[in-house]
Amino acid sequence: MSIDWFAFVIVAVATLVASMVVVGFYGLGMRLLAVATDAAPTRQPAVRLSAYACFAVCVAAVLYGIYLIVPAFH
Amino acid sequence: MVVLVIALALFFDFTNGFHDTANAMATPIATGAIKPKAAVLLAAILNLVGAFLSTEVAQTISGGLIREGEGGIQISPVMIFAGLIGAIVWNMITWLLGLPSSSSHALFGGLIGAAIVGAGFAAVDYGVVVSKLLLPAVLAPLIAGTVAYLGTKLAYAITRRQGNSAAPKRGGFRYGQIFSSSLVALAHGTNDAQKTMGVITLVLIAGGFQSAGSGPVFWVIAACGLAIALGTYSGGWRIIRTMGSGLTEVKPAQGFAAETSTASAILASSHLGFALSTTQVASGSVIGSGLGRKGAKVRWNTAGRIGIGWLLTLPAAGGVGALAAWVAHLGVAGIIIDAVAGILIILAMYVVSQRSKVGHDNAISDVDQAGEVVKIKRKRKKKKDRLEAGQ
């Protein structure tokens, strides 16, 4: 009976990295968006743009993850 | 016989979707991020899509778990039939008693039990059982829980804003939850729909319609995806009805972190062919993310009860499956007895589900129950939260 322990390490690391990236960037994006909204009189397009960039990173991370698991793409 | 098994397997798939909709969609509905009807439809579609994405888990079941074909043990459709009956009966019992259990483990338990009775202890590949069933069952919820804990900490740390009067504005996580719970639904399709595919492929192999070791064919994938999607869609009324009852207090940021880690853990495991229980992984995440909040305490009683339910499922369903296999081997009469018992139980399930008793114990899902494991100090600024929600 051989158990592929390495597979569990992969699952753990993949889960950790994927969640941290998605949660981290989503949180960051929200924070930047909040900052942009706070300073209503002085517009801050740069902050708002970087917030959207953060959300884009989330979407990209998710799409990449799905790309990885679908055998049809390889 | 083969047709009967396929019908039964698809029914099992349907109930699986029916039962698990809540796992994915309960929190975004509860926080008002998405309307119940839309959420249920979304979950159904994503389950269907998920079923097509990867067939690794199906192959674990059809190709690895039970040694079939040349050189191995001849597994018969009757055995698979008995295993399915065992799984359905055990699901029914736990559902009636309000015990948290995993329908996936019930399925495996039933199959293993039936195979052992039908063909002896050598019929089951224990290496596969341990490495692709038992260990993932223990490790995946732990991994998901740990990651959810870290994710919750991270989400709160990033959005914490010091100084001035600026509110942390964590309400945006509510919209993030639409996406994260969609991912959970997708992951559910990649893992749970596969199990039925595996069983149907197994019976096709056993019946000699397919060569041993081959993967599921297209119509099997499509049928399983549709069954689970239909189940998910029709399970929606349960959620809508229970909206009024008390949900576990899950904050959007916490729910987002929990769902993200659930989805990543399930997707990663599916990719490696680990057949795990989505309910258990989601429960692990909910507990983990609850612990990530300030002032959280574990209610060990509830946690222990859930743990015992998990431990019990595999051997108990195995027992029922073995019994059903034993009866089925009496001949045609035995198969009829099994079938009648199965139909009676399905009918009983329907009757009970029609009763409009929706309490906290059967209300949302096992995952909701897991949420009760963590006790969180209530904050006093309830009003402010509500103001934020109104924005």
CSV table of N, CA, C and O in Angstrom, one decimal, chain B residues 309-366:
chain,number,residue,atom,x,y,z
B,309,GLY,N,-20.5,11.7,13.9
B,309,GLY,CA,-21.4,11.4,12.8
B,309,GLY,C,-20.5,11.1,11.5
B,309,GLY,O,-20.8,10.2,10.8
B,310,TRP,N,-19.4,11.8,11.4
B,310,TRP,CA,-18.5,11.6,10.2
B,310,TRP,C,-17.9,10.2,10.3
B,310,TRP,O,-17.8,9.5,9.4
B,311,LEU,N,-17.4,9.9,11.6
B,311,LEU,CA,-16.7,8.6,11.7
B,311,LEU,C,-17.6,7.4,11.5
B,311,LEU,O,-17.2,6.4,10.9
B,312,LEU,N,-18.9,7.6,11.9
B,312,LEU,CA,-19.8,6.5,11.9
B,312,LEU,C,-20.2,6.2,10.5
B,312,LEU,O,-20.5,5.0,10.1
B,313,THR,N,-20.3,7.2,9.6
B,313,THR,CA,-21.0,7.0,8.3
B,313,THR,C,-20.4,5.8,7.5
B,313,THR,O,-21.2,5.0,7.0
B,314,LEU,N,-19.1,5.8,7.3
B,314,LEU,CA,-18.5,4.9,6.4
B,314,LEU,C,-18.8,3.4,6.8
B,314,LEU,O,-19.3,2.6,6.1
B,315,PRO,N,-18.4,3.1,8.1
B,315,PRO,CA,-18.7,1.7,8.5
B,315,PRO,C,-20.2,1.4,8.5
B,315,PRO,O,-20.6,0.3,8.2
B,316,ALA,N,-21.0,2.3,9.0
B,316,ALA,CA,-22.4,2.0,9.1
B,316,ALA,C,-23.1,1.8,7.8
B,316,ALA,O,-23.8,0.8,7.6
B,317,ALA,N,-22.8,2.7,6.8
B,317,ALA,CA,-23.3,2.5,5.4
B,317,ALA,C,-22.8,1.2,4.9
B,317,ALA,O,-23.4,0.5,4.1
B,318,GLY,N,-21.5,0.9,5.2
B,318,GLY,CA,-20.9,-0.4,4.8
B,318,GLY,C,-21.7,-1.6,5.3
B,318,GLY,O,-22.0,-2.5,4.6
B,319,GLY,N,-22.1,-1.5,6.6
B,319,GLY,CA,-23.0,-2.5,7.2
B,319,GLY,C,-24.3,-2.7,6.4
B,319,GLY,O,-24.7,-3.8,6.1
B,320,VAL,N,-24.9,-1.5,6.2
B,320,VAL,CA,-26.2,-1.6,5.5
B,320,VAL,C,-26.0,-2.2,4.1
B,320,VAL,O,-26.8,-3.0,3.6
B,321,GLY,N,-25.0,-1.7,3.4
B,321,GLY,CA,-24.7,-2.2,2.1
B,321,GLY,C,-24.4,-3.7,2.1
B,321,GLY,O,-24.9,-4.4,1.2
B,322,ALA,N,-23.7,-4.2,3.1
B,322,ALA,CA,-23.4,-5.6,3.2
B,322,ALA,C,-24.7,-6.4,3.4
B,322,ALA,O,-24.9,-7.4,2.8
B,323,LEU,N,-25.5,-5.9,4.2
B,323,LEU,CA,-26.8,-6.5,4.5
B,323,LEU,C,-27.6,-6.6,3.2
B,323,LEU,O,-28.2,-7.7,2.8
B,324,ALA,N,-27.7,-5.5,2.5
B,324,ALA,CA,-28.4,-5.4,1.2
B,324,ALA,C,-27.8,-6.4,0.2
B,324,ALA,O,-28.6,-7.1,-0.5
B,325,ALA,N,-26.5,-6.5,0.2
B,325,ALA,CA,-25.8,-7.4,-0.7
B,325,ALA,C,-26.2,-8.9,-0.4
B,325,ALA,O,-26.4,-9.7,-1.2
B,326,TRP,N,-26.2,-9.1,0.9
B,326,TRP,CA,-26.5,-10.5,1.4
B,326,TRP,C,-27.9,-10.9,1.0
B,326,TRP,O,-28.1,-12.0,0.5
B,327,VAL,N,-28.8,-10.0,1.2
B,327,VAL,CA,-30.2,-10.2,0.8
B,327,VAL,C,-30.3,-10.4,-0.7
B,327,VAL,O,-31.0,-11.4,-1.2
B,328,ALA,N,-29.6,-9.6,-1.5
B,328,ALA,CA,-29.7,-9.6,-2.9
B,328,ALA,C,-29.1,-10.9,-3.5
B,328,ALA,O,-29.6,-11.4,-4.5
B,329,HIS,N,-28.2,-11.5,-2.7
B,329,HIS,CA,-27.6,-12.8,-3.2
B,329,HIS,C,-28.5,-14.0,-3.0
B,329,HIS,O,-28.2,-15.1,-3.3
B,330,LEU,N,-29.6,-13.8,-2.3
B,330,LEU,CA,-30.6,-14.9,-2.2
B,330,LEU,C,-31.2,-15.2,-3.5
B,330,LEU,O,-32.0,-16.1,-3.6
B,331,GLY,N,-31.0,-14.3,-4.5
B,331,GLY,CA,-31.7,-14.6,-5.8
B,331,GLY,C,-32.6,-13.4,-6.1
B,331,GLY,O,-32.5,-12.3,-5.6
B,332,VAL,N,-33.5,-13.7,-7.1
B,332,VAL,CA,-34.4,-12.7,-7.6
B,332,VAL,C,-35.3,-12.2,-6.5
B,332,VAL,O,-35.5,-10.9,-6.4
B,333,ALA,N,-35.7,-13.0,-5.6
B,333,ALA,CA,-36.6,-12.6,-4.5
B,333,ALA,C,-35.8,-11.6,-3.6
B,333,ALA,O,-36.4,-10.6,-3.2
B,334,GLY,N,-34.5,-11.8,-3.4
B,334,GLY,CA,-33.7,-10.9,-2.6
B,334,GLY,C,-33.6,-9.5,-3.2
B,334,GLY,O,-33.7,-8.5,-2.6
B,335,ILE,N,-33.4,-9.5,-4.6
B,335,ILE,CA,-33.3,-8.3,-5.3
B,335,ILE,C,-34.6,-7.5,-5.1
B,335,ILE,O,-34.7,-6.3,-4.9
B,336,ILE,N,-35.8,-8.2,-5.2
B,336,ILE,CA,-37.1,-7.6,-5.1
B,336,ILE,C,-37.2,-7.0,-3.7
B,336,ILE,O,-37.7,-5.9,-3.5
B,337,ILE,N,-36.8,-7.8,-2.7
B,337,ILE,CA,-36.9,-7.3,-1.3
B,337,ILE,C,-36.1,-6.0,-1.2
B,337,ILE,O,-36.6,-5.0,-0.6
B,338,ASP,N,-34.9,-6.0,-1.7
B,338,ASP,CA,-34.1,-4.8,-1.7
B,338,ASP,C,-34.7,-3.6,-2.3
B,338,ASP,O,-34.8,-2.5,-1.8
B,339,ALA,N,-35.3,-3.9,-3.5
B,339,ALA,CA,-35.9,-2.8,-4.3
B,339,ALA,C,-37.1,-2.2,-3.6
B,339,ALA,O,-37.3,-1.0,-3.5
B,340,VAL,N,-37.9,-3.1,-3.0
B,340,VAL,CA,-39.1,-2.7,-2.3
B,340,VAL,C,-38.7,-1.8,-1.1
B,340,VAL,O,-39.2,-0.8,-0.8
B,341,ALA,N,-37.7,-2.3,-0.4
B,341,ALA,CA,-37.2,-1.6,0.8
B,341,ALA,C,-36.7,-0.2,0.4
B,341,ALA,O,-37.0,0.8,1.0
B,342,GLY,N,-36.0,-0.2,-0.7
B,342,GLY,CA,-35.5,1.1,-1.2
B,342,GLY,C,-36.6,2.0,-1.6
B,342,GLY,O,-36.6,3.2,-1.2
B,343,ILE,N,-37.6,1.5,-2.3
B,343,ILE,CA,-38.7,2.4,-2.7
B,343,ILE,C,-39.5,2.9,-1.5
B,343,ILE,O,-39.8,4.1,-1.4
B,344,LEU,N,-39.7,2.0,-0.5
B,344,LEU,CA,-40.4,2.4,0.7
B,344,LEU,C,-39.6,3.6,1.4
B,344,LEU,O,-40.2,4.5,1.9
B,345,ILE,N,-38.3,3.4,1.4
B,345,ILE,CA,-37.5,4.4,2.1
B,345,ILE,C,-37.6,5.8,1.4
B,345,ILE,O,-37.7,6.8,2.0
B,346,ILE,N,-37.5,5.7,0.1
B,346,ILE,CA,-37.6,6.9,-0.7
B,346,ILE,C,-38.9,7.6,-0.5
B,346,ILE,O,-39.0,8.8,-0.3
B,347,LEU,N,-40.0,6.8,-0.5
B,347,LEU,CA,-41.3,7.3,-0.2
B,347,LEU,C,-41.4,8.0,1.1
B,347,LEU,O,-41.9,9.1,1.3
B,348,ALA,N,-40.9,7.3,2.1
B,348,ALA,CA,-40.9,7.8,3.5
B,348,ALA,C,-40.2,9.1,3.5
B,348,ALA,O,-40.6,10.1,4.2
B,349,MET,N,-39.0,9.2,2.8
B,349,MET,CA,-38.2,10.4,2.8
B,349,MET,C,-39.1,11.6,2.2
B,349,MET,O,-39.1,12.7,2.7
B,350,TYR,N,-39.8,11.2,1.1
B,350,TYR,CA,-40.7,12.2,0.5
B,350,TYR,C,-41.7,12.7,1.4
B,350,TYR,O,-42.0,13.9,1.6
B,351,VAL,N,-42.4,11.8,2.1
B,351,VAL,CA,-43.5,12.1,3.0
B,351,VAL,C,-43.0,13.0,4.1
B,351,VAL,O,-43.6,14.1,4.5
B,352,VAL,N,-41.8,12.6,4.7
B,352,VAL,CA,-41.3,13.4,5.8
B,352,VAL,C,-40.9,14.8,5.3
B,352,VAL,O,-41.1,15.8,6.0
B,353,SER,N,-40.3,14.9,4.1
B,353,SER,CA,-39.9,16.2,3.6
B,353,SER,C,-41.1,17.1,3.3
B,353,SER,O,-41.0,18.3,3.3
B,354,GLN,N,-42.3,16.5,3.1
B,354,GLN,CA,-43.4,17.3,2.8
B,354,GLN,C,-44.0,18.0,4.1
B,354,GLN,O,-44.7,19.0,4.0
B,355,ARG,N,-43.7,17.3,5.2
B,355,ARG,CA,-44.1,17.9,6.5
B,355,ARG,C,-43.4,19.3,6.6
B,355,ARG,O,-42.2,19.4,6.4
B,356,SER,N,-44.2,20.3,7.0
B,356,SER,CA,-43.6,21.6,7.0
B,356,SER,C,-42.9,21.9,8.2
B,356,SER,O,-43.0,23.0,8.7
B,357,LYS,N,-42.2,21.0,8.8
B,357,LYS,CA,-41.5,21.2,10.0
B,357,LYS,C,-40.1,21.6,9.7
B,357,LYS,O,-39.3,20.8,9.3
B,358,VAL,N,-39.8,22.9,9.8
B,358,VAL,CA,-38.5,23.3,9.5
B,358,VAL,C,-37.9,23.9,10.8
B,358,VAL,O,-38.2,25.1,11.1
B,359,GLY,N,-37.1,23.2,11.5
B,359,GLY,CA,-36.5,23.7,12.7
B,359,GLY,C,-35.1,24.0,12.5
B,359,GLY,O,-34.6,23.9,11.4
B,360,HIS,N,-34.4,24.3,13.6
B,360,HIS,CA,-33.0,24.7,13.3
B,360,HIS,C,-32.2,23.4,13.0
B,360,HIS,O,-31.1,23.5,12.4
B,361,ASP,N,-32.7,22.3,13.5
B,361,ASP,CA,-31.8,21.1,13.3
B,361,ASP,C,-31.8,20.6,11.8
B,361,ASP,O,-30.8,20.1,11.3
B,362,ASN,N,-33.0,20.8,11.1
B,362,ASN,CA,-33.0,20.3,9.7
B,362,ASN,C,-33.1,21.5,8.8
B,362,ASN,O,-33.3,21.3,7.6
B,363,ALA,N,-32.9,22.7,9.3
B,363,ALA,CA,-33.2,23.8,8.5
B,363,ALA,C,-32.2,24.0,7.3
B,363,ALA,O,-32.6,23.7,6.2
B,364,ILE,N,-31.0,24.5,7.5
B,364,ILE,CA,-30.2,24.8,6.4
B,364,ILE,C,-29.3,23.7,5.9
B,364,ILE,O,-29.5,23.1,4.9
B,365,SER,N,-28.4,23.3,6.7
B,365,SER,CA,-27.5,22.2,6.2
B,365,SER,C,-26.6,21.8,7.4
B,365,SER,O,-26.6,22.4,8.4
B,366,ASP,N,-25.8,20.8,7.1
B,366,ASP,CA,-24.9,20.3,8.1
B,366,ASP,C,-23.8,21.4,8.3
B,366,ASP,O,-23.2,21.5,9.4
